[in-house]
Amino acid sequence: MDLPHHEDVSPGTGTLPPRSWYAASDAAALSLNGPWRFRLSPTADAQDDAFAADGYDPAAWDQIAVPGHWVLQGHGAPHYTNQLYPFPVDPPRVPTENPTGDHLRVFDLPADWPERGTAVLRFDGVESCARVWLNGTELGDFKGSRLAHEFTVGPLLRPEGNVLAVRVHQWSAGSYLEDQDQWWLPGIFRDVTLLHRPEGCAADFFVHSSYDHRTGTGTLRVDSDVQGRVTVPELGVDVATGEEAAVPVRPWTAETPRLYDGVLATAGERIPLRVGFRTVAVEDGLIKVNGRPVLLRGVNRHEFHPETGRALDLETMRADVLLMKRHNINAVRTSHYPPHPAFLDLCDELGLWVIDECDLETHGFTAVGWRGNPVDDDRWTPALLDRAARMVERDKNHPSVVLWSLGNECGTGRGLTAMADWIRARDPGRPLHYEGDRSCADTDVYSRMYADHAEVESIGRGTDEGPEARRHLPFILCEYGHAMGNGPGGLSEYQRLFETYERLQGGFVWEWIDHGIAHPAYGYAYGGDFGERPHDGNFVCDGLLFPDRTPSPGLVAYKKVIEPVRIEGDGRAGTVRITNLHDFADLSHLAFTWSYDVDGESVADGTLAVPTVAPGESTEVKLPPAPTRGKDAETRWTVRARLARGTAWAPGGHVVAWAQLPVEVGMILPVPGGTAPVREDGRIRLGPAAFDAHGTLLSFGGLTVEGLRVDVWRAPTDNDNGMPWRPEPSVAARWRALGLDRVQHRLDAVELGEDALTVRSRVAPAASDLGLRVAYRWQSDGTRLLLTVDVVPEGAWTVPLPRVGIRFGLPGAAGPVRWFGGGPGEAYPDTAQAALVGVWESDVDALQTPYVRPQENGARPDVRWAEVGGLRIDSDHGPWFTARRWTTEHLDAARHRPDLVPGDTVWVNLDSGLHGIGSQSCGPGVLPQYELTATHWRFSHTFSLTGR
Ligand code: GAL
């Protein structure tokens, strides 16, 4: 049976061989971005080709923006799946219902368009395939959504009224190769450009620019199919193409992204070059750049924008790179396809190590036992080779690209080997990455995703199981730290391993940004919100950035974890040890400051002279004498490493690293006492506090307090919920099975003592004999109120608790909040790395972290005191403080942000224990040291009025 072109395994017909992408030369170019005419059909063959003919009148058609996805412009809807193909697995066939977008654009050539030479039409990205006509002549067709395709069009062009017609199918044989975990978003989503190709221009060129770290020499050779000259004025280089120039240079690294401007001049064209000299090699079992091993502090980046999907403008790409640089990220894996080529220019310019990954994933074949996997079926090999070549040829001239990746999650097969062989032959200058083959047959790096700490440590030690040859390869975690919802936890423990074992060369957090689609009713939509089936829910929102690119607490924590400078010391002794964790840069770009804090407020500050420290080296410096020492005050030094001067990615003063060094601990809370509880009018009075007859606090000094009692429940996080496809129950499933979301509070006794009111209760879920004996002991000195709570577990608790502490409501208390403790952002036991101790001000609404799918959030750690709604709470043990305008039950029930409707009570949690976060939405759970296991807890809080 003859299949139509879109169901054919071939990569396409009629396209030019792939070549290097560059932003601009002196050859004329015409952008064909902008409004196009658009018509959507439900099937691939619903319409004939008449629209491509000259003179066709598209007056009845809609308009659409190119670049863009039609499903984000009012035509059809997006569909999200993680691994599953959203259509029957019957390669290369696709469904009859195959949304098909016909695109039409009429354009004139600019008046000064050159007459001589020819022209090519370039498509930088079309999902999932395209068939192209110009002025009624069919040019050909292509697949490979995130890859560039060009057609030669010279003789077909006319000065005016050129008709460009493109038919795009949502589904094609190529869809089988593009099963990445993301929205399926059809359309012409990257630029369309007409490029003049002057006579005598190069079809392609390859910039080879290596660096010899022993001699400091850069070697430049530009290969091209036509003769030309290569000049780099700053280096005095002026050589013919194919000829080598060796000159002393400053090398390119991600930390020091030195580029030299040059020109490749051929008879027809002057192409600007941005040359970075660097050499990448795997030597002694390590990935080395310019002779030194590198530590990758990376993220996986999908291209995403909440309104435009994978159609990104330059500003958005730049924003991504700036945000990465400002958060100490030094590496990016272009998961799971080559990005818009301009993104790589930014990586060259601003400095990021790049793993450039091919547009290839066949993950959905796991569902059928990998039967028919295209990467192990020779019929598909030409398509795979085409994809490999299109990536390598397009991106080969970027110094930032240090590794090629064959693709993601394709299983194993001969096609991958063919790709690897081709890439090695074409570009021996870059090692190969692929995670999906544990034998590492085709790769130079052992790469894994989501391996737990213990396994990573054994790999670091070289005691891991597996093929002997693999033990000699460098190791990276190409994905770890699954940033879905609140979290990820466990990052510091990974970083410690990376810094301990040389072979562990770092990792890439999954992933950069939540793919939530802006939605009028849901805020941000995720899988299933468009009625699509099958779908994978909010698994598509697992980034360090919220969809609007606001950093989540996970990114702030990651920045702290991967600081390239370690600051440690002894606050009492006034000594600071500074270690340079850069691989190449010394510390001369940083200026150090100190601040001396008394009870969380800075009382003095200054600069700290730090000598230049070479990479990998440390130095010790003295702090000035401590300025004051308040009686009973808590004092500490805060030392910060800041950019000494503005850089291309952040202004001078930007904080790169910091540490706090405690000096004196604060006073211990004085215990008030002396007031006797009395019964009055069916109530109990204790100093300024009123309780009902059951000992429930009703008010304190005129403030109404609602429902104060012990609380153990939290709205499960995505990490608590774990991976739905795993057979073992997640911690949240175990909590719900036990009934921790619906514990009952039984009142056992109300005891009026001489100077205390004691209320005893048992807190336990139905249908279980596990429980918590709770004693609330209330005391007052006449103005303040002291609450001491004992919580004693009964029975054999084999499940950690979500939280242990008290919660209460303060009617009408929405508004400002102050606290002395960790801040400014949210922190949990294993995500608290970036919590800076100080006095912080915020308000209840701003304390909320707006996870796309609502879940437990917003805790502030180590709170010595907090003020909210006129109440001040002092605590001797630094509890976690949370305040929100809805209950945990509401939070738990909410599916999208707008479901959280503020009530008129602020609910405060003061938790003496919180279960950690972990990374179990895809990866290891909470490490044992962060589990909240049942034990005897005793904690106390003093309540007073703020007078506000
Ligand atoms: C990996 C995959 C990613 C993403 C992640 C979970 O298996 O490579 O694309 O699906 O898991 O979010």
PDB file of N, CA and C and ligand atoms in Angstrom, residues 82 181 302 336 361 363 408-409 449-450 479 482 510 539 542 922, ligand 1:
ATOM      1  N   ASN A  82       2.818  12.334  28.576  1.00  0.00           N
ATOM      2  CA  ASN A  82       4.214  12.156  28.960  1.00  0.00           C
ATOM      3  C   ASN A  82       4.844  11.091  28.057  1.00  0.00           C
ATOM      4  N   ASP A 181       8.064  14.266  26.449  1.00  0.00           N
ATOM      5  CA  ASP A 181       7.096  14.577  27.505  1.00  0.00           C
ATOM      6  C   ASP A 181       6.757  16.070  27.424  1.00  0.00           C
ATOM      7  N   HIS A 302      13.219  22.773  28.194  1.00  0.00           N
ATOM      8  CA  HIS A 302      12.294  22.699  27.070  1.00  0.00           C
ATOM      9  C   HIS A 302      12.032  24.134  26.657  1.00  0.00           C
ATOM     10  N   HIS A 336      14.132  18.067  24.649  1.00  0.00           N
ATOM     11  CA  HIS A 336      14.817  16.920  24.069  1.00  0.00           C
ATOM     12  C   HIS A 336      14.865  17.136  22.566  1.00  0.00           C
ATOM     13  N   GLU A 361      12.705  10.953  20.354  1.00  0.00           N
ATOM     14  CA  GLU A 361      12.257  10.187  21.522  1.00  0.00           C
ATOM     15  C   GLU A 361      11.159   9.229  21.072  1.00  0.00           C
ATOM     16  N   HIS A 363       9.668   7.028  23.377  1.00  0.00           N
ATOM     17  CA  HIS A 363       9.358   6.492  24.703  1.00  0.00           C
ATOM     18  C   HIS A 363       8.078   5.662  24.737  1.00  0.00           C
ATOM     19  N   ASN A 408      16.467  11.186  23.494  1.00  0.00           N
ATOM     20  CA  ASN A 408      16.046  10.828  24.845  1.00  0.00           C
ATOM     21  C   ASN A 408      15.119   9.620  24.794  1.00  0.00           C
ATOM     22  N   GLU A 409      15.317   8.731  25.706  1.00  0.00           N
ATOM     23  CA  GLU A 409      14.373   7.635  25.949  1.00  0.00           C
ATOM     24  C   GLU A 409      13.844   6.981  24.677  1.00  0.00           C
ATOM     25  N   MET A 449      19.272   8.990  34.755  1.00  0.00           N
ATOM     26  CA  MET A 449      18.302   9.935  35.278  1.00  0.00           C
ATOM     27  C   MET A 449      17.684   9.416  36.573  1.00  0.00           C
ATOM     28  N   TYR A 450      17.578  10.306  37.546  1.00  0.00           N
ATOM     29  CA  TYR A 450      16.859  10.047  38.803  1.00  0.00           C
ATOM     30  C   TYR A 450      17.459   8.936  39.661  1.00  0.00           C
ATOM     31  N   GLU A 479      19.249  13.907  34.221  1.00  0.00           N
ATOM     32  CA  GLU A 479      18.036  14.434  34.855  1.00  0.00           C
ATOM     33  C   GLU A 479      18.069  14.023  36.322  1.00  0.00           C
ATOM     34  N   HIS A 482      13.597  16.282  40.430  1.00  0.00           N
ATOM     35  CA  HIS A 482      12.371  16.544  39.656  1.00  0.00           C
ATOM     36  C   HIS A 482      11.599  17.699  40.301  1.00  0.00           C
ATOM     37  N   TRP A 510      15.638  18.380  36.470  1.00  0.00           N
ATOM     38  CA  TRP A 510      14.462  18.316  35.600  1.00  0.00           C
ATOM     39  C   TRP A 510      13.371  19.168  36.229  1.00  0.00           C
ATOM     40  N   PHE A 539       1.810  16.550  35.377  1.00  0.00           N
ATOM     41  CA  PHE A 539       3.208  16.117  35.250  1.00  0.00           C
ATOM     42  C   PHE A 539       3.965  17.046  34.291  1.00  0.00           C
ATOM     43  N   ASP A 542       6.570  20.862  35.977  1.00  0.00           N
ATOM     44  CA  ASP A 542       7.619  20.309  36.836  1.00  0.00           C
ATOM     45  C   ASP A 542       8.905  21.100  36.676  1.00  0.00           C
ATOM     46  N   CYS A 922       9.267  11.982  40.617  1.00  0.00           N
ATOM     47  CA  CYS A 922      10.039  11.206  39.653  1.00  0.00           C
ATOM     48  C   CYS A 922      11.440  11.100  40.231  1.00  0.00           C
TER      49      CYS A 922
HETATM   50  C1  GAL B   1      12.187  11.631  32.111  1.00  0.00           C
HETATM   51  C2  GAL B   1      12.079  12.222  30.733  1.00  0.00           C
HETATM   52  C3  GAL B   1      11.633  13.647  30.755  1.00  0.00           C
HETATM   53  C4  GAL B   1      10.484  13.814  31.687  1.00  0.00           C
HETATM   54  C5  GAL B   1      10.873  13.370  33.051  1.00  0.00           C
HETATM   55  C6  GAL B   1       9.773  13.461  34.050  1.00  0.00           C
HETATM   56  O1  GAL B   1      12.018  10.266  32.048  1.00  0.00           O
HETATM   57  O2  GAL B   1      13.282  12.131  30.048  1.00  0.00           O
HETATM   58  O3  GAL B   1      11.297  14.019  29.455  1.00  0.00           O
HETATM   59  O4  GAL B   1       9.424  13.039  31.254  1.00  0.00           O
HETATM   60  O5  GAL B   1      11.235  12.028  33.012  1.00  0.00           O
HETATM   61  O6  GAL B   1       9.193  14.683  34.142  1.00  0.00           O
END
